[in-house]
Short mmCIF file of C-alpha atoms and ligand atoms in Angstrom, two decimals:
data_model
loop_
_atom_site.label_atom_id
_atom_site.label_comp_id
_atom_site.label_asym_id
_atom_site.label_seq_id
_atom_site.Cartn_x
_atom_site.Cartn_y
_atom_site.Cartn_z
CA MET A 1 59.08 -99.59 -0.59
CA LEU A 2 60.98 -96.78 -1.88
CA VAL A 3 58.14 -95.87 -4.26
CA SER A 4 55.71 -95.82 -1.43
CA ALA A 5 58.04 -93.58 0.68
CA VAL A 6 58.22 -91.20 -2.19
CA VAL A 7 54.47 -91.17 -2.69
CA ILE A 8 53.86 -90.55 0.95
CA GLY A 9 56.49 -87.74 1.01
CA TRP A 10 54.79 -86.17 -1.97
CA LEU A 11 51.37 -86.45 -0.54
CA GLY A 12 52.67 -84.86 2.79
CA GLY A 13 54.21 -82.06 0.81
CA LEU A 14 50.89 -81.55 -1.13
CA VAL A 15 48.93 -81.46 2.12
CA TRP A 16 51.35 -78.77 3.54
CA ALA A 17 51.15 -76.82 0.28
CA LEU A 18 47.30 -77.06 0.50
CA PHE A 19 47.41 -75.85 4.09
CA PHE A 20 49.69 -73.01 3.18
CA VAL A 21 47.25 -71.98 0.38
CA ILE A 22 44.23 -72.19 2.51
CA ALA A 23 45.96 -70.24 5.22
CA VAL A 24 46.96 -67.56 2.68
CA LEU A 25 43.41 -67.50 1.32
CA LEU A 26 41.88 -67.20 4.73
CA TYR A 27 44.24 -64.33 5.63
CA TYR A 28 43.34 -62.68 2.37
CA ILE A 29 39.63 -62.96 3.04
CA TYR A 30 40.14 -61.82 6.64
CA ARG A 31 41.84 -58.62 5.55
CA HIS A 32 39.18 -57.90 2.82
CA LEU A 33 36.50 -58.46 5.53
CA ARG A 34 38.33 -56.12 7.78
CA PHE A 35 38.58 -53.43 5.04
CA MET A 36 34.80 -53.97 4.23
CA ALA A 37 33.90 -53.48 7.91
CA ALA A 38 36.12 -50.33 8.08
CA MET A 39 34.51 -49.11 4.82
CA SER A 40 31.13 -49.77 6.25
CA ASP A 41 32.06 -47.83 9.49
CA TRP A 42 33.45 -44.99 7.53
CA LEU A 43 30.40 -44.89 5.22
CA ALA A 44 28.06 -44.92 8.25
CA ASN A 45 30.12 -42.08 9.72
CA SER A 46 31.94 -40.39 6.93
CA GLU A 47 31.05 -36.81 8.04
CA GLN A 48 33.49 -37.12 10.99
CA ALA A 49 35.75 -40.15 10.55
CA SER A 50 38.91 -39.74 8.56
CA LEU A 51 39.61 -42.15 5.69
CA PRO A 52 40.59 -45.59 7.16
CA PRO A 53 44.23 -46.85 6.24
CA ALA A 54 44.08 -49.42 3.57
CA ASN A 55 46.20 -51.43 1.24
CA SER A 56 46.71 -50.50 -2.43
CA ASP A 57 43.44 -52.28 -3.58
CA TRP A 58 41.21 -50.70 -0.99
CA ASP A 59 43.12 -47.53 -1.02
CA GLU A 60 41.71 -46.78 -4.53
CA ILE A 61 38.17 -47.71 -3.50
CA PHE A 62 38.40 -45.54 -0.35
CA TYR A 63 39.77 -42.57 -2.33
CA GLY A 64 37.28 -43.12 -5.04
CA LEU A 65 34.42 -43.06 -2.58
CA GLU A 66 35.88 -40.07 -0.86
CA ARG A 67 36.14 -38.19 -4.09
CA MET A 68 32.47 -39.09 -4.88
CA GLY A 69 31.53 -37.95 -1.41
CA ARG A 70 33.25 -34.68 -2.00
CA ARG A 71 31.61 -34.10 -5.23
CA HIS A 72 28.18 -35.09 -3.74
CA LYS A 73 28.80 -32.68 -0.84
CA ARG A 74 29.77 -29.86 -3.14
CA ALA A 75 26.66 -30.38 -5.30
CA MET A 76 24.64 -30.50 -2.09
CA ALA A 77 26.16 -27.23 -0.85
CA ARG A 78 25.48 -25.60 -4.28
CA LEU A 79 21.84 -26.92 -4.24
CA MET A 80 21.38 -25.66 -0.70
CA ALA A 81 22.71 -22.20 -1.75
CA VAL A 82 20.29 -22.15 -4.63
CA LEU A 83 17.45 -23.08 -2.38
CA ASP A 84 18.53 -20.57 0.27
CA ARG A 85 18.51 -17.90 -2.47
CA PHE A 86 15.20 -18.91 -3.77
CA GLU A 87 13.80 -18.83 -0.24
CA HIS A 88 15.25 -15.37 0.35
CA ALA A 89 13.90 -14.17 -2.98
CA ALA A 90 10.54 -15.68 -2.37
CA GLN A 91 10.42 -13.88 0.98
CA ALA A 92 11.36 -10.60 -0.45
CA ILE A 93 8.75 -10.77 -3.27
CA PRO A 94 5.91 -8.23 -2.46
CA ASP A 95 3.34 -10.88 -3.68
CA GLY A 96 2.00 -13.85 -1.83
CA ILE A 97 2.98 -17.30 -3.38
CA VAL A 98 1.40 -20.69 -2.45
CA MET A 99 2.58 -23.76 -4.34
CA ILE A 100 -0.23 -26.28 -4.57
CA ASN A 101 0.16 -30.03 -5.53
CA ASP A 102 -2.09 -31.98 -7.86
CA ALA A 103 -4.44 -32.89 -4.99
CA ASP A 104 -4.87 -29.12 -4.15
CA GLN A 105 -2.84 -29.55 -0.97
CA ILE A 106 -0.58 -26.74 0.06
CA GLU A 107 3.20 -27.60 -0.36
CA TRP A 108 4.88 -24.29 0.38
CA PHE A 109 4.11 -20.68 0.85
CA ASN A 110 5.92 -17.40 1.59
CA PRO A 111 5.42 -14.95 4.42
CA VAL A 112 3.27 -12.54 2.32
CA ALA A 113 0.84 -15.44 1.70
CA CYS A 114 0.61 -15.91 5.39
CA ARG A 115 -0.48 -12.28 5.82
CA HIS A 116 -2.86 -12.42 2.80
CA PHE A 117 -4.54 -15.81 3.66
CA GLY A 118 -3.72 -16.16 7.42
CA LEU A 119 -1.66 -19.40 6.69
CA ASP A 120 0.26 -20.90 9.64
CA ASP A 121 3.76 -22.25 8.68
CA LYS A 122 3.59 -24.92 11.31
CA THR A 123 0.17 -26.29 10.76
CA ASP A 124 -0.99 -25.52 7.22
CA ARG A 125 1.53 -27.24 5.02
CA GLY A 126 -0.22 -30.35 3.55
CA GLN A 127 -3.77 -28.93 4.11
CA PHE A 128 -6.26 -28.55 1.30
CA ILE A 129 -6.30 -25.04 0.00
CA GLY A 130 -10.07 -25.13 -0.14
CA TYR A 131 -10.30 -25.81 3.61
CA LEU A 132 -8.19 -22.81 4.42
CA ILE A 133 -9.71 -20.25 2.06
CA ARG A 134 -13.43 -20.89 2.43
CA GLN A 135 -14.93 -18.37 0.09
CA SER A 136 -17.25 -19.67 -2.62
CA VAL A 137 -15.80 -17.32 -5.26
CA PHE A 138 -12.45 -18.77 -4.68
CA HIS A 139 -13.70 -22.31 -4.84
CA ASP A 140 -15.49 -21.59 -8.13
CA TYR A 141 -12.30 -19.97 -9.47
CA LEU A 142 -10.10 -22.91 -8.45
CA SER A 143 -12.52 -25.54 -9.70
CA HIS A 144 -13.39 -23.80 -13.01
CA GLY A 145 -9.90 -24.24 -14.17
CA ASP A 146 -9.79 -21.08 -16.31
CA PHE A 147 -6.97 -18.91 -14.79
CA ARG A 148 -6.50 -16.36 -17.62
CA GLU A 149 -8.09 -13.66 -15.52
CA ALA A 150 -7.32 -12.74 -11.93
CA LEU A 151 -9.91 -13.05 -9.17
CA VAL A 152 -10.58 -10.08 -6.92
CA MET A 153 -11.71 -11.21 -3.52
CA LYS A 154 -11.68 -10.08 0.12
CA SER A 155 -8.92 -11.52 2.23
CA PRO A 156 -9.92 -14.22 4.63
CA VAL A 157 -7.97 -12.47 7.34
CA SER A 158 -9.72 -9.05 7.01
CA ARG A 159 -12.62 -7.63 4.99
CA ASP A 160 -10.77 -4.43 4.82
CA MET A 161 -8.05 -6.13 2.60
CA THR A 162 -8.84 -6.73 -1.08
CA LEU A 163 -6.67 -9.25 -2.93
CA SER A 164 -6.10 -10.04 -6.51
CA VAL A 165 -5.51 -13.69 -6.87
CA GLN A 166 -4.17 -15.50 -9.92
CA VAL A 167 -3.41 -19.16 -10.35
CA VAL A 168 -0.64 -20.31 -12.70
CA ALA A 169 -0.82 -24.00 -13.60
CA PHE A 170 2.31 -25.90 -14.19
CA GLY A 171 3.90 -29.41 -14.33
CA GLU A 172 1.43 -32.31 -13.69
CA ARG A 173 -1.64 -30.45 -12.44
CA GLN A 174 0.36 -28.39 -10.06
CA LYS A 175 -0.34 -24.77 -9.37
CA MET A 176 1.12 -21.66 -8.03
CA LEU A 177 -1.24 -19.16 -6.46
CA ILE A 178 -0.07 -15.59 -6.67
CA SER A 179 -1.90 -13.01 -4.50
CA ARG A 180 -1.40 -9.22 -4.53
CA ASP A 181 -2.82 -6.66 -2.05
CA VAL A 182 -4.89 -4.34 -4.16
CA THR A 183 -6.69 -2.51 -1.31
CA GLN A 184 -5.19 0.82 -2.33
CA VAL A 185 -5.81 0.48 -6.12
CA GLU A 186 -9.48 -0.55 -5.29
CA MET A 187 -9.94 2.37 -3.01
CA LEU A 188 -8.52 4.84 -5.58
CA GLU A 189 -10.80 3.37 -8.23
CA SER A 190 -13.84 3.70 -6.02
CA MET A 191 -12.75 7.28 -5.11
CA ARG A 192 -12.32 8.01 -8.90
CA ARG A 193 -15.80 6.48 -9.60
CA ASP A 194 -17.35 8.52 -6.67
CA PHE A 195 -15.57 11.72 -7.99
CA VAL A 196 -16.80 11.42 -11.49
CA ALA A 197 -20.35 10.77 -10.23
CA ASN A 198 -20.06 13.70 -7.98
CA VAL A 199 -18.79 16.07 -10.68
CA SER A 200 -21.52 14.95 -13.05
CA HIS A 201 -24.09 15.54 -10.48
CA GLU A 202 -22.80 18.96 -9.55
CA LEU A 203 -22.76 20.02 -13.14
CA ARG A 204 -26.07 18.50 -14.11
CA THR A 205 -28.27 20.66 -11.88
CA PRO A 206 -27.07 24.06 -13.11
CA LEU A 207 -27.08 22.74 -16.74
CA THR A 208 -30.73 21.50 -16.24
CA VAL A 209 -31.66 24.95 -14.93
CA VAL A 210 -29.93 26.77 -17.79
CA GLY A 211 -31.44 24.43 -20.32
CA GLY A 212 -34.89 24.84 -18.80
CA PHE A 213 -34.73 28.59 -19.11
CA LEU A 214 -33.47 28.34 -22.80
CA GLU A 215 -36.42 26.14 -23.59
CA THR A 216 -38.71 28.73 -21.96
CA PHE A 217 -37.25 31.44 -24.23
CA LEU A 218 -37.71 29.30 -27.39
CA ASP A 219 -41.23 28.18 -26.39
CA THR A 220 -42.56 31.48 -25.15
CA GLU A 221 -43.44 33.91 -27.81
CA SER A 222 -43.86 37.03 -25.77
CA LEU A 223 -41.77 37.36 -22.67
CA SER A 224 -41.93 40.29 -20.56
CA ARG A 225 -38.66 42.23 -20.08
CA ASP A 226 -38.87 41.75 -16.31
CA ASP A 227 -39.18 37.92 -16.69
CA PHE A 228 -36.34 37.92 -19.35
CA LEU A 229 -34.04 39.73 -17.01
CA ARG A 230 -34.99 37.57 -14.00
CA TYR A 231 -34.40 34.38 -16.01
CA CYS A 232 -31.10 35.88 -17.26
CA ASP A 233 -30.01 36.58 -13.71
CA LEU A 234 -30.84 33.06 -12.61
CA MET A 235 -29.00 31.60 -15.63
CA GLN A 236 -25.99 33.78 -14.64
CA GLN A 237 -26.06 32.40 -11.09
CA GLN A 238 -25.90 28.86 -12.45
CA THR A 239 -23.15 29.62 -14.93
CA ASP A 240 -21.17 31.32 -12.02
CA ARG A 241 -21.68 28.12 -10.00
CA MET A 242 -20.38 25.91 -12.91
CA ARG A 243 -17.44 28.36 -13.22
CA ARG A 244 -16.53 28.27 -9.59
CA LEU A 245 -16.82 24.40 -9.64
CA VAL A 246 -14.49 24.16 -12.74
CA GLU A 247 -12.05 26.61 -11.11
CA ASP A 248 -11.89 24.66 -7.88
CA LEU A 249 -11.51 21.39 -9.90
CA LEU A 250 -8.58 22.85 -11.70
CA THR A 251 -7.07 24.16 -8.45
CA LEU A 252 -7.32 20.68 -6.95
CA SER A 253 -5.82 19.11 -10.02
CA ARG A 254 -2.96 21.60 -10.00
CA LEU A 255 -2.23 20.87 -6.38
CA GLU A 256 -2.31 17.13 -6.86
CA SER A 257 -0.12 17.16 -10.09
CA PRO A 258 3.27 15.64 -9.22
CA GLN A 259 4.80 18.02 -11.90
CA ASN A 260 3.64 21.07 -9.86
CA ARG A 261 6.36 21.41 -7.24
CA LEU A 262 5.89 24.04 -4.61
CA VAL A 263 7.64 27.22 -5.44
CA GLU A 264 8.61 28.46 -2.18
CA THR A 265 9.36 32.15 -0.92
CA THR A 266 9.19 33.83 2.35
CA VAL A 267 5.43 34.65 2.79
CA ASP A 268 4.66 37.74 4.78
CA MET A 269 1.87 36.23 6.92
CA PRO A 270 0.79 39.51 8.65
CA LEU A 271 0.39 40.98 5.19
CA LEU A 272 -1.52 37.95 4.01
CA VAL A 273 -3.76 37.91 7.04
CA ARG A 274 -4.57 41.67 6.62
CA SER A 275 -5.55 40.94 2.97
CA LEU A 276 -7.84 37.92 4.10
CA TYR A 277 -9.42 40.22 6.63
CA GLN A 278 -10.20 42.72 3.78
CA ASP A 279 -11.72 39.85 1.81
CA ALA A 280 -13.80 38.76 4.77
CA VAL A 281 -15.05 42.33 5.32
CA SER A 282 -16.08 42.75 1.62
CA LEU A 283 -17.65 39.21 1.44
CA SER A 284 -19.63 39.84 4.70
CA ALA A 285 -20.81 43.24 3.40
CA GLY A 286 -21.47 44.46 6.88
CA ARG A 287 -23.44 41.49 8.04
CA HIS A 288 -20.87 40.31 10.78
CA PRO A 289 -18.51 42.06 13.21
CA ILE A 290 -15.16 40.86 12.01
CA GLU A 291 -11.88 41.16 14.16
CA MET A 292 -8.31 40.55 13.34
CA GLY A 293 -5.58 39.60 15.87
CA LEU A 294 -2.00 39.85 14.71
CA GLU A 295 -0.13 38.41 17.70
CA SER A 296 3.04 37.54 15.72
CA HIS A 297 4.97 39.04 12.85
CA ALA A 298 6.59 35.74 11.89
CA CYS A 299 6.55 34.71 8.22
CA VAL A 300 6.39 31.25 6.81
CA ILE A 301 8.34 29.41 4.02
CA GLY A 302 5.82 28.65 1.28
CA ASN A 303 3.79 29.78 -1.80
CA ALA A 304 1.87 32.92 -1.17
CA ASP A 305 -0.80 32.20 -3.96
CA GLU A 306 -1.55 28.76 -2.64
CA LEU A 307 -1.67 29.94 1.01
CA ALA A 308 -4.03 32.70 -0.10
CA SER A 309 -6.29 30.32 -1.81
CA GLY A 310 -6.23 27.66 0.93
CA LEU A 311 -6.66 30.03 3.90
CA GLY A 312 -9.05 32.17 1.96
CA ASN A 313 -11.50 29.16 1.89
CA LEU A 314 -11.51 29.03 5.58
CA VAL A 315 -12.40 32.67 5.76
CA SER A 316 -15.04 32.59 3.14
CA ASN A 317 -16.49 29.44 4.90
CA ALA A 318 -16.77 31.48 8.17
CA VAL A 319 -18.64 34.19 6.40
CA ARG A 320 -20.92 31.97 4.56
CA TYR A 321 -21.90 29.71 7.56
CA THR A 322 -22.17 32.31 10.20
CA PRO A 323 -25.48 33.96 10.59
CA PRO A 324 -25.63 37.74 10.24
CA GLY A 325 -24.78 39.64 13.56
CA LYS A 326 -22.49 36.80 14.85
CA ALA A 327 -18.81 37.53 15.20
CA ILE A 328 -15.84 36.15 13.21
CA ARG A 329 -12.24 36.57 14.35
CA LEU A 330 -8.99 36.06 12.27
CA ARG A 331 -5.89 35.38 14.26
CA TRP A 332 -2.12 34.85 13.62
CA GLY A 333 -0.35 33.63 16.66
CA MET A 334 0.80 30.73 18.94
CA LYS A 335 -1.70 27.97 19.60
CA SER A 336 -0.58 24.77 21.53
CA GLY A 337 3.05 25.57 20.76
CA GLN A 338 2.73 26.15 17.13
CA LEU A 339 2.13 29.25 14.92
CA CYS A 340 -1.36 29.01 13.55
CA PHE A 341 -3.73 31.07 11.43
CA SER A 342 -7.19 30.57 12.94
CA VAL A 343 -10.72 31.65 11.93
CA GLN A 344 -13.08 31.54 14.87
CA ASP A 345 -16.85 32.02 14.21
CA GLU A 346 -19.99 32.05 16.18
CA GLY A 347 -21.86 30.03 13.66
CA GLU A 348 -24.13 26.98 14.55
CA GLY A 349 -21.12 24.68 14.89
CA ILE A 350 -20.61 21.17 13.32
CA GLU A 351 -21.52 17.96 14.87
CA ALA A 352 -18.44 15.86 15.86
CA HIS A 353 -19.04 13.01 13.56
CA HIS A 354 -18.86 15.24 10.40
CA ILE A 355 -15.56 16.73 11.34
CA PRO A 356 -13.17 14.00 10.16
CA ARG A 357 -15.00 13.92 6.70
CA LEU A 358 -15.14 17.71 6.10
CA THR A 359 -12.00 17.75 3.96
CA GLU A 360 -13.37 14.99 1.60
CA ARG A 361 -14.36 16.34 -1.88
CA PHE A 362 -17.94 17.19 -2.01
CA TYR A 363 -18.60 16.37 1.72
CA ARG A 364 -21.14 18.85 3.05
CA VAL A 365 -23.08 18.96 6.38
CA ASP A 366 -25.91 20.85 4.88
CA ARG A 367 -26.05 20.44 1.03
CA GLY A 368 -28.76 23.04 0.59
CA ARG A 369 -26.91 25.63 2.74
CA SER A 370 -23.72 25.13 0.79
CA ARG A 371 -25.32 25.57 -2.58
CA GLU A 372 -27.34 28.64 -1.38
CA THR A 373 -24.15 30.29 -0.38
CA GLY A 374 -22.30 29.30 -3.57
CA GLY A 375 -20.29 26.51 -2.11
CA THR A 376 -18.68 23.93 -4.48
CA GLY A 377 -18.03 21.35 -1.77
CA LEU A 378 -14.28 21.57 -2.54
CA GLY A 379 -13.08 24.48 -0.34
CA LEU A 380 -11.76 22.53 2.51
CA ALA A 381 -10.36 19.76 0.26
CA ILE A 382 -8.25 22.54 -1.36
CA ALA A 383 -7.34 24.02 2.04
CA LYS A 384 -6.11 20.55 3.27
CA HIS A 385 -4.14 20.06 0.17
CA VAL A 386 -2.31 23.40 0.30
CA LEU A 387 -1.56 22.81 3.93
CA THR A 388 -0.17 19.27 3.29
CA ARG A 389 2.03 20.77 0.63
CA HIS A 390 3.30 23.11 3.29
CA HIS A 391 3.67 20.31 5.94
CA ALA A 392 1.07 22.16 7.91
CA ARG A 393 -1.97 20.78 9.66
CA LEU A 394 -5.61 21.65 9.45
CA GLN A 395 -7.25 21.62 13.00
CA ILE A 396 -10.95 21.68 13.24
CA GLU A 397 -12.78 22.44 16.63
CA SER A 398 -16.45 22.98 16.85
CA ARG A 399 -19.23 23.05 19.39
CA ILE A 400 -22.88 23.05 18.47
CA GLY A 401 -24.53 26.25 19.24
CA HIS A 402 -21.13 27.96 20.02
CA GLY A 403 -19.29 28.04 16.60
CA SER A 404 -16.30 26.63 15.02
CA CYS A 405 -12.52 27.29 14.73
CA PHE A 406 -10.48 26.29 11.74
CA SER A 407 -6.78 26.60 12.39
CA ALA A 408 -3.83 26.10 9.85
CA CYS A 409 -0.74 25.30 12.02
CA PHE A 410 2.72 25.45 10.70
CA PRO A 411 5.68 23.35 11.69
CA ALA A 412 8.61 25.19 13.30
CA ASP A 413 10.95 24.51 10.31
CA ARG A 414 8.49 26.49 8.05
CA VAL A 415 8.48 29.52 10.38
CA VAL A 416 10.82 32.55 9.86
CA ALA A 417 11.06 34.49 13.20
CA ASP A 418 9.93 38.09 13.19
CA GLU A 419 13.33 39.74 12.85
CA ASP A 420 14.45 37.41 10.07
CA CYS A 421 11.07 37.77 8.35
CA LEU A 422 11.50 41.58 8.15
CA GLU A 423 14.74 41.23 6.31
CA THR A 424 13.76 38.37 3.89
CA SER A 425 10.47 39.64 2.92
CA ALA A 426 11.66 43.30 2.46
P1 ADP B 1 -18.52 24.25 0.65
O1 ADP B 1 -18.24 24.74 -0.71
O2 ADP B 1 -19.75 23.31 0.60
O3 ADP B 1 -18.54 25.17 1.72
P2 ADP B 1 -16.20 23.15 1.94
O4 ADP B 1 -15.27 22.09 1.39
O5 ADP B 1 -15.67 24.47 2.07
O6 ADP B 1 -17.34 23.19 0.88
O7 ADP B 1 -16.82 22.83 3.24
C1 ADP B 1 -17.33 21.52 3.49
C2 ADP B 1 -18.54 21.63 4.48
O8 ADP B 1 -17.99 21.88 5.79
C3 ADP B 1 -19.48 22.67 4.13
O9 ADP B 1 -20.55 22.35 3.32
C4 ADP B 1 -20.11 22.99 5.56
O10 ADP B 1 -21.17 22.09 5.75
C5 ADP B 1 -18.94 22.63 6.54
N1 ADP B 1 -18.25 23.94 6.91
C6 ADP B 1 -17.20 24.44 6.47
N2 ADP B 1 -16.92 25.59 7.16
C7 ADP B 1 -17.83 25.73 8.17
C8 ADP B 1 -18.04 26.69 9.21
N3 ADP B 1 -17.13 27.69 9.45
N4 ADP B 1 -19.11 26.52 10.03
C9 ADP B 1 -19.93 25.52 9.73
N5 ADP B 1 -19.79 24.55 8.77
C10 ADP B 1 -18.78 24.65 8.01
#
């Protein structure tokens, strides 16, 4: 009896103890579940929510996670800053850059590439590069796979833009397309080619003539003195022509040389205009009535020799292209609010479409007429260069059948007023 009472009491105590242990365990599990739920909420919303309160076990986990989060954020911020810098640098690069993946699809491009290829930031990412740049030369270049040389091609945006395009392969069949606007370089190269061709052509004709006469001298046993003198005269004309051409080429080269800075003084324009008038009179040799109108005594800041050469070309052109008997007028005075030196002639005039091209080297309206009168085709190019160096403008007005007016107009800051001019040029 006593034994059974002890057993029952012991069993009862055991059950209570068991209950107690289960209750403690359930509470423990409940707390962990609560912390887990809090952690899950915090992880889902860790940007805004502050760290949830925790007991010592979870405290460490929460703080550990928060430290990791902070490290991750810092790394992200650094990465974003690097990406930002890269993006800014890529935008500042003067070349176009297009990143292409292994399937030839566009992944990324900078604003210069947009301008070069007409790419659209919103629609063209992920497109095949070959769909957007549809020129066969480009397709051949891309498919050929030999990217050692750059490809020179017209921009798909405008035929006036020439691009040099080079592919740099990297990684797993990825490519970077670099494009550069070489329109200016191409234009200069073509001007250089034209210039060399023109100079060669200009020199070949007189050289052929001189060579022909020399051959005649060698082949002909007895040449009359009259023929000899006539041939010598013709040879001299041709060598004069070559000399003038070489002199004009050297003048142009001097004017273009960056080392040759403009040496400026106060140029007495009335004096220069008088001297140009005298040149016109002697060149015309009585064939034209020539007038001079000095309506201002102002001087200009500039180089007297260069101005004499540039403006002298306008005067000699008027004499050379004006038929005998027709008048020529030289004038220094105000014109449309600026001080201008003008040469007005009553020649045949120039058709409007020639006017914008007259200052190009070797451009002539009538090649025969220019050669006949000893022209090199460089006079107006020299005049334009000289005036540009003086920040002055060459104005050309012409009417067929009425004549032409070539004016060199100086900006106000180059002009020295009459009274000051007398003092400074004295
Ligand atoms: P050129 O040595 O041939 O005269 P320029 O450069 O001086 O070369 O002039 C270019 C062309 O402009 C000339 O060939 C000529 O056709 C035209 N030109 C220049 N001045 C006149 C003018 N006063 N009247 C008519 N044509 C002119």
